[in-house]
Amino acid sequence: MEGLFYMAAVVAVGATLMMLTRQNAVHALLYLILSLLAVAVIFYLFGAPFAAALEVIVYAGAIMVLFVFVVMLLNLGPRAGGLEAAWLSPTVWLLPAIMAAILAGEIVYILSGPGLRTAPAGEIAPVQVGLALYGPYLIGVELASMLLLGALVGAHHLGREARSKPETKTHDVYSDVAGSDSGGDLVRAGSDRTSGAA
Amino acid sequence: MTAQDLTALLPFIVVSAACLVVLIATAVRRSHAVAGLVTVAGLTAAFGLLPAAASVAPRAIGASGAGALVVLDGYGLFFIGLILAASVAVAVLAYGYLDRQEEHREEFYILLLVAVLGSMVLAASSHFVSFILGLEILSVALYSMCAYLRDRAISLEAGIKYLVLAAASAAFLLFGMALIYAEFGTMNFSYLAAQMTAGAYPDRALVAGGLALMITGFGFKLALAPFHLWTPDIYEGAPAPVTAFVASVSKGAMFALLLRYFSSTSAARLHGVFLVFAVIAATSMIAGNLLALLQNNLKRILAYSSIAHMGYVLVAFLAAGDLGPEAVTFYLVAYFITTLMAFGVVAVLSPAERDADRLEDVEGLFWRRPVLGALLTLALLSLAGIPATAGFFAKFYIVAAGASSGIWRLIVLLVVTSVAGLFYYLRVLVAVYSQPAESAEPAPRLPLASGVVLALLGILIVWLGVFPGRVLETVQLAVASLRF
């Protein structure tokens, strides 16, 4: 039990450090997902399978989806495919693969091992979480919904397209950079096609 | 939830409802007037419902015992009332200010109402969960409010700076809370208080670390030195009504929570914590007043002055007994009125394309716009603590509270730095009363509603300075309910 915790914790801290130090936004994001998965394993070990599932679905899952959307919206050029192949050298994927394998091994071990699921504080089932949230702690749920409303309205206002500006300056900057330097990250690599279609 | 719980929560419900009404009305048809009216009406109605909420006070909402998330007692309701009243002033000033903008204006009121709700939760919070929820509601709304005028680069810069730094400070707070929770196993303030006063904590390092991290988070939100670096940039970049909100409501709500947290857990009496706060208060007073001398921008001067003022409030916070919290609360009331007034004058003077925050903008203001010039003078005199203004009596109260608990070094520093502070207030006043430059651009017309609000604030400053009795009684009543 303790050994499993420390292994997952080391993976979490290591993945977070790697995420902070990566130059490439995509690599950093993948490390972040790994870190979130490690935290999910820790939640599971402490008898909160529901929180663990949420961590995987909401954080790792939702962030992944958002990321895919961003890549799609960036309208990748044909050159990006070649870049992707160049990025996938073993030095890049070996460490995260080992970290992910550790987590996967832990999960398999927990699920197959006898008696390991009894956490020190007992197991908290989804029903209990739901009853607490929509019972005595209803005000917390309502406040969280207002928090999301505020974030939504703010994002809507700030993200709205500018009214009368035909072309924003950022695109020009990106296309200039992409012309001179082809080894950049996805954002730059993709912009060779967007510069005209802004 | 019982009917009594709902009665106690009426101000919260009304503010949330007003927020949704503005949202739906805007979705159907955009109208700046409707959005502004609903906002002011909602805030006023919530204020009017405070007596109803007070009739069932004190009332804890949430699970029974340690699970109580918010507690609506006299103290919380007093600050909620203060927040609502200040927000009405901000909404009215924002209406006149945004009327000159071509941006979509209605979203501002939704964000403002969300931010007000967050501040109200902070003022009533008695639990780490509601603390973080309230703080995040307030911060998330403020990010977009700071960056609201998207055509201005400086406004966007303020929004991004606030986003990054507020997120970092929230991380500090959360980590501190986690350490304290790990030690005591409860997140409720009064339960923490019971254990801390009993001295039942085996691991002092965890508690000290947790408190240190939490103080860092508080210090950021209140812009106390050395966590003040964001303040001038955000004050300068944010639209003037938003700056007024950040300076008054957001800080006031945070201080209300700080006072409740530390006075209920009596952690401020621990020697180490006391020392840390004393050092923070001293550096805030020195840094705020000295750095303000170097500024040429009215909003930046007021930003540094706000750092110094938070230092003054912290001196009162460190004073023992009932006098300390009373002085804090009274000072915050006076500070709310004065700051709203100062930034309100900037807001009504601002033309459509930028904020009138350079010293040249107020040059000769008294000769061009005598009433606005006089009101700005009044606000600055109150900030400087000149007799017959609210600021003087509030500062006097702090000195009295400090003297009664013998924190002489801080009191002396307060007096000395206040004198240094006179210089930069006088610099602005000199500009206000100098002969206007020939080419001064005409300031925009003063909207009627903004004029009424500014006049009321002016009357309040003088009234509070000359007859503080009524407000003082209310403050004493409110603080009395803080004792556990």
XYZ file of C-alpha atoms in Angstrom:
682
model
C 0.000 0.000 0.000
C 2.651 2.509 1.048
C 4.987 1.342 -1.693
C 2.283 1.853 -4.271
C 1.625 5.359 -2.959
C 5.262 6.361 -3.149
C 5.636 4.973 -6.660
C 2.604 6.917 -7.867
C 3.791 10.015 -6.015
C 7.223 9.867 -7.640
C 5.579 9.538 -11.042
C 3.317 12.513 -10.292
C 6.154 14.775 -9.157
C 8.462 13.642 -11.951
C 5.829 14.147 -14.642
C 5.000 17.610 -13.270
C 8.661 18.611 -13.285
C 9.034 17.380 -16.851
C 5.878 19.262 -17.812
C 7.264 22.504 -16.404
C 10.614 22.179 -18.153
C 9.455 21.113 -21.663
C 9.971 23.599 -24.467
C 7.314 21.998 -26.611
C 3.750 22.781 -25.537
C 2.428 19.432 -26.763
C 4.986 17.421 -24.828
C 4.328 19.481 -21.720
C 0.628 18.789 -22.041
C 1.144 15.049 -22.343
C 3.290 15.089 -19.204
C 0.527 17.002 -17.461
C -1.934 14.274 -18.352
C 0.469 11.692 -16.979
C 0.753 13.667 -13.758
C -3.041 13.810 -13.463
C -3.296 10.076 -14.001
C -0.768 9.496 -11.229
C -2.844 11.662 -8.884
C -5.880 9.605 -9.864
C -4.057 6.443 -8.787
C -3.268 8.096 -5.459
C -6.938 8.982 -4.983
C -7.797 5.366 -5.693
C -5.269 4.115 -3.160
C -6.814 6.346 -0.494
C -10.258 4.853 -0.960
C -11.777 7.483 -3.243
C -12.469 5.606 -6.494
C -15.079 8.185 -7.475
C -12.625 11.063 -7.197
C -10.097 8.971 -9.120
C -12.582 8.366 -11.929
C -13.461 12.075 -12.025
C -9.791 12.972 -12.181
C -9.349 10.716 -15.210
C -12.561 11.747 -16.960
C -12.592 15.476 -16.246
C -8.936 16.419 -16.089
C -7.082 13.922 -18.230
C -10.055 13.368 -20.515
C -11.339 16.904 -20.908
C -7.908 18.450 -21.275
C -7.070 15.897 -23.938
C -10.253 16.723 -25.829
C -9.624 20.466 -25.576
C -6.126 19.930 -26.823
C -7.319 17.944 -29.815
C -9.776 20.739 -30.597
C -7.018 23.334 -30.457
C -4.892 21.287 -32.847
C -7.844 20.928 -35.207
C -8.682 24.629 -35.036
C -5.110 25.551 -35.832
C -5.685 24.106 -39.287
C -2.496 22.084 -39.591
C -0.495 22.320 -42.751
C 0.975 19.323 -44.580
C 4.403 20.048 -43.111
C 3.140 19.243 -39.590
C 2.973 15.531 -40.415
C 6.688 15.379 -41.170
C 7.462 17.339 -38.023
C 5.473 14.900 -35.951
C 7.519 11.980 -37.223
C 10.716 13.838 -36.393
C 9.510 14.499 -32.853
C 8.769 10.875 -32.049
C 12.314 9.786 -31.286
C 12.831 7.324 -28.411
C 14.430 10.023 -26.233
C 11.106 11.793 -26.256
C 8.700 8.978 -25.605
C 10.765 6.576 -23.512
C 10.511 8.342 -20.133
C 6.762 9.065 -20.232
C 6.172 5.543 -21.457
C 8.040 4.117 -18.464
C 6.095 6.375 -16.082
C 2.798 5.376 -17.633
C 3.809 1.713 -17.453
C 4.466 2.066 -13.723
C 0.960 3.466 -13.212
C -0.601 0.764 -15.366
C 1.310 -1.897 -13.423
C 0.008 -0.465 -10.146
C -3.573 -0.527 -11.381
C -3.279 -4.146 -12.533
C -1.674 -5.093 -9.229
C -4.401 -3.420 -7.181
C -7.224 -4.912 -9.179
C -5.792 -8.434 -9.069
C -4.363 -8.403 -5.538
C -6.572 -9.580 -2.662
C -7.654 -7.194 0.082
C -5.766 -4.207 -1.227
C -8.871 -2.154 -1.852
C -9.570 -1.475 1.801
C -8.153 1.993 2.302
C -7.386 3.413 5.759
C -10.398 5.725 5.804
C -12.795 3.256 4.195
C -14.103 3.499 0.686
C -16.238 6.468 -0.393
C -18.800 5.393 -2.963
C -20.322 7.731 -5.582
C -23.686 7.525 -3.825
C -22.234 8.970 -0.650
C -20.578 11.794 -2.579
C -23.840 12.606 -4.344
C -25.880 12.514 -1.143
C -23.459 14.847 0.613
C -23.228 17.286 -2.283
C -26.949 17.525 -2.965
C -27.921 17.304 0.687
C -26.192 19.410 3.326
C -23.602 20.878 0.967
C -26.081 22.079 -1.651
C -24.895 25.652 -1.209
C -21.411 24.607 -2.265
C -22.757 23.103 -5.500
C -24.796 26.234 -6.202
C -21.806 28.466 -5.591
C -19.662 26.331 -7.887
C -22.303 26.744 -10.595
C -22.097 30.526 -10.211
C -18.325 30.248 -10.498
C -18.729 28.433 -13.811
C -21.243 31.035 -14.982
C -18.780 33.811 -14.262
C -16.014 31.977 -16.116
C -18.326 31.290 -19.052
C -19.482 34.888 -19.434
C -15.927 36.141 -19.095
C -14.606 33.707 -21.687
C -17.458 34.610 -24.034
C -16.734 38.302 -23.743
C -12.960 38.068 -24.091
C -13.049 35.411 -26.809
C -15.591 37.152 -29.024
C -14.285 38.121 -32.434
C -13.218 41.739 -32.763
C -15.859 43.834 -34.484
C -14.144 45.920 -37.102
C -10.616 44.606 -37.351
C -10.156 42.732 -40.651
C -6.935 40.993 -39.675
C -5.344 40.679 -36.282
C -1.672 41.295 -35.932
C -0.784 38.012 -34.259
C -1.274 36.051 -37.443
C 1.223 38.199 -39.289
C 3.787 37.622 -36.585
C 3.278 33.872 -36.712
C 3.513 33.611 -40.482
C 6.741 35.616 -40.452
C 8.236 33.328 -37.885
C 7.066 30.203 -39.684
C 8.733 31.385 -42.857
C 12.124 31.826 -41.279
C 12.156 28.921 -38.853
C 10.626 25.606 -39.790
C 11.573 23.681 -36.662
C 9.054 25.342 -34.354
C 6.180 23.844 -32.468
C 2.712 23.004 -33.698
C 1.384 26.533 -33.472
C 3.994 27.875 -35.821
C 4.067 24.806 -38.043
C 0.377 25.046 -38.708
C 0.165 28.720 -39.403
C 1.604 28.606 -42.908
C -1.870 27.967 -44.162
C -3.820 30.157 -41.791
C -1.977 33.374 -42.503
C -4.142 34.173 -45.483
C -7.384 32.811 -44.143
C -7.551 34.717 -40.890
C -32.497 23.452 3.764
C -35.182 24.884 5.993
C -37.230 28.025 5.419
C -35.051 29.800 7.953
C -31.914 28.858 6.046
C -33.439 30.270 2.891
C -34.410 33.468 4.706
C -30.853 33.883 5.904
C -29.599 33.312 2.362
C -32.057 35.770 0.766
C -29.398 38.401 -0.091
C -27.327 35.717 -1.857
C -30.350 34.385 -3.722
C -31.426 37.848 -4.873
C -27.960 38.715 -6.188
C -27.737 35.385 -8.068
C -31.232 35.896 -9.455
C -30.375 39.409 -10.640
C -27.336 37.921 -12.368
C -29.489 35.401 -14.229
C -32.074 38.040 -15.138
C -29.383 40.217 -16.716
C -28.037 37.157 -18.530
C -31.401 36.178 -19.993
C -32.427 39.751 -20.778
C -29.152 40.239 -22.642
C -29.639 37.005 -24.547
C -33.095 38.181 -25.677
C -32.190 41.763 -26.500
C -29.119 43.811 -25.660
C -29.890 46.929 -23.657
C -27.374 48.728 -21.531
C -30.064 50.588 -19.591
C -31.968 47.415 -18.678
C -28.791 45.605 -17.608
C -27.717 48.529 -15.443
C -31.166 48.992 -13.919
C -31.627 45.309 -13.072
C -28.171 45.240 -11.503
C -28.765 48.266 -9.305
C -32.271 47.065 -8.419
C -30.989 43.590 -7.540
C -28.189 44.906 -5.348
C -30.542 47.352 -3.633
C -33.135 44.633 -3.059
C -30.466 42.364 -1.573
C -29.437 45.226 0.704
C -33.071 45.774 1.690
C -33.418 42.098 2.595
C -30.575 42.224 5.115
C -32.956 42.895 8.058
C -34.898 39.769 7.099
C -31.669 37.780 7.097
C -30.663 39.393 10.377
C -33.932 38.296 11.977
C -32.797 34.654 11.847
C -29.107 35.375 12.589
C -26.819 33.839 13.592
C -27.410 30.952 11.255
C -24.906 28.380 9.972
C -25.592 26.897 6.529
C -24.266 23.516 5.466
C -23.956 20.219 7.286
C -24.410 20.339 11.034
C -21.369 20.845 13.252
C -18.014 21.008 11.511
C -19.646 21.010 8.080
C -21.098 24.515 8.342
C -19.903 26.273 5.188
C -21.152 29.809 5.724
C -22.328 31.475 8.885
C -24.638 34.483 8.700
C -24.077 36.418 11.894
C -24.138 40.137 12.609
C -20.518 40.516 11.552
C -20.979 38.749 8.219
C -24.197 40.629 7.480
C -22.548 43.958 8.273
C -19.831 43.299 5.717
C -22.352 41.953 3.208
C -24.260 45.211 3.586
C -21.080 47.200 3.083
C -20.213 45.146 -0.015
C -23.691 45.572 -1.482
C -23.740 49.327 -0.872
C -20.295 49.753 -2.429
C -21.313 47.587 -5.373
C -24.326 49.794 -6.067
C -21.929 52.738 -6.291
C -19.608 50.761 -8.593
C -22.524 49.707 -10.809
C -23.743 53.283 -11.181
C -20.254 54.615 -11.913
C -19.680 51.773 -14.375
C -22.920 52.645 -16.164
C -21.771 56.185 -16.859
C -18.306 54.933 -17.795
C -19.392 52.106 -20.116
C -21.997 54.292 -21.793
C -19.116 55.917 -23.656
C -17.770 52.576 -24.880
C -18.788 50.753 -28.026
C -17.961 47.308 -26.627
C -20.701 44.923 -25.623
C -21.493 46.391 -22.244
C -24.114 44.108 -20.737
C -21.737 41.279 -19.808
C -19.999 43.613 -17.395
C -23.014 43.614 -15.083
C -23.216 39.817 -15.075
C -19.555 39.649 -14.104
C -20.026 42.381 -11.504
C -22.918 40.510 -9.876
C -20.916 37.269 -9.863
C -17.997 39.090 -8.244
C -20.346 40.598 -5.630
C -21.680 37.130 -4.836
C -18.124 35.869 -4.349
C -17.322 38.742 -1.998
C -20.475 38.078 0.008
C -19.508 34.420 0.384
C -16.056 35.471 1.597
C -17.557 37.811 4.179
C -19.784 35.029 5.536
C -17.350 32.143 5.136
C -16.566 29.959 8.129
C -15.000 27.012 6.328
C -12.069 26.494 3.962
C -14.374 25.144 1.246
C -16.591 28.226 1.131
C -13.473 30.374 1.478
C -11.939 28.919 -1.696
C -15.270 28.917 -3.533
C -15.919 32.558 -2.687
C -12.372 33.550 -3.546
C -12.494 31.801 -6.915
C -15.919 33.229 -7.788
C -14.567 36.683 -7.040
C -11.254 36.161 -8.852
C -12.666 34.536 -11.986
C -15.104 37.412 -12.446
C -12.344 39.938 -11.774
C -10.002 38.508 -14.436
C -12.498 39.302 -17.154
C -13.524 42.588 -15.542
C -9.904 43.820 -15.504
C -9.525 42.912 -19.186
C -13.032 44.072 -20.079
C -12.090 46.801 -22.556
C -10.444 44.527 -25.082
C -9.323 47.334 -27.390
C -6.890 48.577 -24.768
C -3.659 46.613 -24.530
C -3.088 47.857 -20.991
C -6.448 46.471 -19.890
C -5.670 43.029 -21.322
C -2.277 43.129 -19.660
C -3.922 43.849 -16.315
C -6.286 40.919 -16.801
C -3.512 38.457 -17.617
C -1.321 39.644 -14.754
C -4.188 39.301 -12.342
C -5.011 35.841 -13.691
C -1.485 34.481 -13.268
C -0.806 36.030 -9.873
C -4.232 35.289 -8.395
C -3.930 31.674 -9.501
C -0.499 31.441 -7.882
C -1.777 32.941 -4.645
C -4.754 30.583 -4.646
C -2.267 27.712 -4.912
C -0.447 29.035 -1.848
C -3.713 29.291 0.059
C -4.796 25.777 -0.923
C -1.494 24.254 0.070
C -1.618 26.058 3.401
C -5.151 24.831 4.003
C -4.099 21.281 3.139
C -1.299 21.368 5.708
C -3.602 22.737 8.400
C -6.268 20.179 7.535
C -3.648 17.424 7.691
C -2.830 18.472 11.239
C -6.289 19.141 12.667
C -8.612 17.083 10.487
C -11.193 19.861 10.210
C -11.700 22.809 7.880
C -14.227 24.696 9.981
C -12.919 27.863 11.595
C -14.570 27.416 14.977
C -13.494 23.771 15.214
C -9.960 24.790 14.282
C -10.235 27.456 16.971
C -11.228 24.926 19.614
C -8.214 22.743 18.844
C -5.725 25.551 18.454
C -6.663 27.292 21.689
C -6.456 23.956 23.459
C -2.922 23.752 22.098
C -3.596 20.234 20.851
C -1.251 20.065 17.917
C 1.680 17.703 18.081
C 3.277 18.815 14.826
C 4.012 22.517 15.076
C 5.981 22.566 11.834
C 2.900 21.616 9.804
C 0.800 24.335 11.424
C 3.512 26.959 11.050
C 4.025 26.024 7.407
C 0.305 26.062 6.735
C -0.173 29.434 8.374
C 2.818 30.883 6.521
C 1.430 29.746 3.168
C -2.011 31.084 4.018
C -0.606 34.436 5.098
C 1.151 34.619 1.717
C -2.178 34.055 -0.017
C -3.921 36.655 2.129
C -1.059 39.080 1.596
C -1.362 38.788 -2.158
C -5.088 39.356 -2.202
C -4.821 42.347 0.123
C -1.773 43.708 -1.762
C 0.373 43.896 1.342
C 4.118 44.393 0.861
C 6.086 42.293 -0.107
C 3.222 40.694 -2.080
C 2.111 43.983 -3.617
C 3.916 43.931 -6.968
C 0.786 43.373 -9.051
C -1.143 46.273 -7.562
C 0.028 49.332 -9.519
C -0.131 47.599 -12.905
C -3.611 46.259 -12.335
C -4.910 49.493 -10.855
C -3.557 51.358 -13.853
C -4.694 48.889 -16.500
C -8.165 47.989 -15.290
C -11.064 50.308 -16.217
C -11.617 52.870 -13.431
C -14.865 51.348 -12.041
C -13.194 47.937 -11.898
C -10.234 49.464 -10.085
C -12.689 50.952 -7.605
C -14.174 47.480 -7.104
C -10.788 45.769 -6.695
C -9.605 48.435 -4.269
C -12.717 48.440 -2.104
C -14.986 45.397 -2.278
C -12.454 42.698 -3.114
C -10.033 43.807 -0.411
C -12.749 44.490 2.141
C -14.250 41.020 1.725
C -10.824 39.449 2.100
C -10.095 41.461 5.223
C -13.447 40.481 6.697
C -12.448 36.859 6.215
C -8.923 37.404 7.546
C -10.344 38.985 10.687
C -12.873 36.203 11.192
C -10.325 33.461 10.577
C -7.577 34.807 12.780
C -9.769 36.157 15.551
C -11.755 32.929 15.777
C -8.689 30.690 15.738
C -6.778 33.300 17.779
C -3.771 32.350 15.666
C -2.777 36.006 15.514
C -1.862 35.754 19.173
C 0.803 33.146 18.434
C 4.155 34.847 18.763
C 5.486 33.913 15.327
C 2.318 34.855 13.474
C 2.124 38.164 15.300
C 5.701 38.933 14.352
C 5.124 38.073 10.676
C 2.057 40.307 10.520
C 3.897 43.128 12.281
C 6.713 42.957 9.721
C 4.222 42.845 6.840
C 2.350 45.843 8.267
C 5.571 47.805 8.678
C 6.872 47.048 5.169
C 3.468 47.825 3.659
C 3.315 51.219 5.353
C 6.883 52.094 4.359
C 6.840 50.678 0.820
C 3.388 52.011 -0.015
C 4.027 55.552 1.129
C 7.568 55.876 -0.214
C 6.904 54.316 -3.628
C 3.819 56.476 -4.093
C 6.103 59.514 -3.978
C 7.761 58.368 -7.213
C 4.579 58.027 -9.277
C 3.145 60.382 -11.871
C -0.058 58.512 -12.541
C -3.092 59.114 -10.341
C -4.201 55.472 -10.409
C -0.700 54.278 -9.526
C -0.483 56.803 -6.685
C -3.775 55.498 -5.345
C -2.513 51.911 -5.782
C 0.541 52.534 -3.623
C -1.568 54.486 -1.184
C -3.885 51.471 -0.915
C -0.886 49.293 -0.015
C -0.068 51.711 2.791
C -3.695 51.809 3.938
C -3.854 48.024 4.141
C -0.753 48.266 6.309
C -2.594 50.667 8.633
C -5.544 48.276 8.871
C -3.151 45.472 9.718
C -1.892 47.519 12.687
C -5.450 47.647 14.025
C -5.797 43.939 13.261
C -2.846 43.237 15.548
C -4.359 45.220 18.412
C -5.840 43.011 21.096
C -9.338 43.015 22.555
C -12.527 44.298 20.962
C -10.991 47.618 20.005
C -8.830 46.046 17.301
C -11.583 44.428 15.185
C -13.735 47.541 15.690
C -10.974 49.777 14.391
C -10.433 47.455 11.418
C -14.112 47.463 10.523
C -14.524 51.208 10.918
C -11.392 51.885 8.916
C -12.634 49.647 6.118
C -15.946 51.532 6.016
C -14.129 54.857 5.721
C -11.677 53.414 3.205
C -14.490 51.996 1.027
C -16.193 55.379 0.784
C -12.992 57.293 0.119
C -11.602 54.914 -2.518
C -14.904 54.717 -4.356
C -14.941 58.489 -4.427
C -11.381 58.868 -5.727
C -11.776 56.288 -8.492
C -15.294 57.531 -9.173
C -13.915 60.965 -10.040
C -11.372 59.313 -12.360
C -14.179 57.283 -13.944
C -16.418 60.274 -14.698
C -13.484 62.282 -16.065
C -12.374 59.520 -18.441
C -13.074 60.029 -22.143
C -14.015 57.045 -24.293
C -10.560 55.991 -25.422
C -8.521 56.033 -22.187
C -8.726 56.615 -18.452
C -8.085 60.098 -17.113
C -5.350 58.903 -14.798
C -2.422 61.180 -15.630
C -1.699 64.066 -13.320
C -2.209 66.433 -16.294
C -5.788 65.184 -16.549
C -6.675 66.614 -13.164
C -4.613 69.783 -13.697
C -6.781 72.782 -12.958
C -9.718 70.504 -12.308
C -11.015 72.805 -9.600
C -11.259 75.715 -12.036
C -12.758 73.667 -14.852
C -15.139 71.463 -12.859
C -15.378 72.979 -9.356
C -17.634 70.290 -7.883
C -15.544 67.358 -9.118
C -12.384 69.166 -8.015
C -13.820 69.678 -4.541
C -14.928 66.041 -4.308
C -11.484 64.755 -5.355
C -9.957 67.096 -2.775
C -12.237 65.668 -0.123
C -11.291 62.101 -1.045
C -7.569 62.867 -0.981
C -7.828 64.731 2.337
C -9.682 61.769 3.808
C -7.018 59.373 2.509
C -4.361 61.587 4.050
C -6.270 61.623 7.343
C -7.015 65.333 7.686
C -9.450 66.156 10.554
C -13.196 66.455 9.836
C -13.024 63.649 7.267
C -13.801 59.960 7.655
C -10.139 59.075 7.169
C -9.043 61.097 10.185
C -11.408 59.483 12.631
C -10.619 56.015 11.258
C -6.889 56.561 11.675
C -7.449 58.005 15.121
C -9.361 54.867 16.041
C -6.465 52.673 14.869
C -3.992 54.659 16.950
C -6.289 54.351 19.965
C -6.648 50.590 19.455
C -2.902 50.169 19.009
C -2.108 52.299 22.032
C -4.460 50.289 24.225
C -2.517 47.122 23.455
C 0.868 48.807 23.526
C 2.174 48.116 20.027
C 4.034 51.412 20.094
C 6.619 50.775 17.424
C 3.930 50.131 14.812
C 1.957 53.179 15.936
C 4.973 55.451 15.632
C 5.690 54.029 12.186
C 2.062 54.623 11.195
C 2.226 58.275 12.204
C 5.596 58.868 10.537
C 4.647 57.193 7.263
C 1.301 59.020 7.228
C 3.172 62.296 7.319
C 5.352 61.146 4.417
C 2.158 60.175 2.637
C 0.875 63.744 2.854
C 3.361 64.762 0.190
C 1.971 62.730 -2.652
C -1.620 63.582 -1.813
C -0.577 67.224 -1.817
C 1.110 66.769 -5.202
C -2.218 65.729 -6.668
C -3.961 68.585 -4.868
C -1.459 71.082 -6.244
C -2.305 69.838 -9.724
C -6.029 70.090 -9.020
C -5.735 73.725 -7.932
C -3.155 74.938 -10.468
C -4.272 77.029 -13.427
C -5.567 74.777 -16.213
C -3.393 74.307 -19.281
C -4.682 76.015 -22.412
C -5.036 72.904 -24.518
C -6.822 70.798 -21.929
C -9.308 68.544 -23.700
C -12.854 68.973 -22.450
C -13.860 66.214 -20.062
C -17.029 64.274 -20.910
C -20.390 65.318 -19.519
C -21.088 64.154 -15.969
C -23.867 61.546 -15.975
C -26.620 62.424 -13.484
C -26.579 59.091 -11.635
C -22.795 59.160 -11.203
C -23.068 62.726 -9.932
C -25.630 61.716 -7.328
C -23.476 58.791 -6.156
C -20.371 60.981 -5.894
C -22.286 63.643 -3.979
C -23.614 61.006 -1.560
C -20.115 59.629 -1.031
C -18.896 63.166 -0.331
C -21.614 63.712 2.253
C -20.757 60.363 3.853
C -17.056 61.263 4.142
C -17.856 64.446 6.039
C -20.654 62.871 8.083
C -18.416 59.989 9.149
C -15.660 62.434 10.055
C -17.861 64.731 12.125
C -20.551 62.476 13.568
C -19.129 58.941 13.586
C -21.387 57.889 16.493
C -24.137 56.055 14.598
C -21.773 54.082 12.390
C -19.578 53.334 15.364
C -22.484 51.788 17.277
C -23.323 49.577 14.301
C -19.698 48.530 13.971
C -19.518 47.665 17.665
C -22.701 45.593 17.415
C -21.354 43.764 14.376
C -17.982 42.999 15.901
C -19.614 41.814 19.112
C -21.077 38.867 17.189
C -17.598 37.859 16.053
C -16.684 36.470 19.459
C -17.026 32.738 19.727
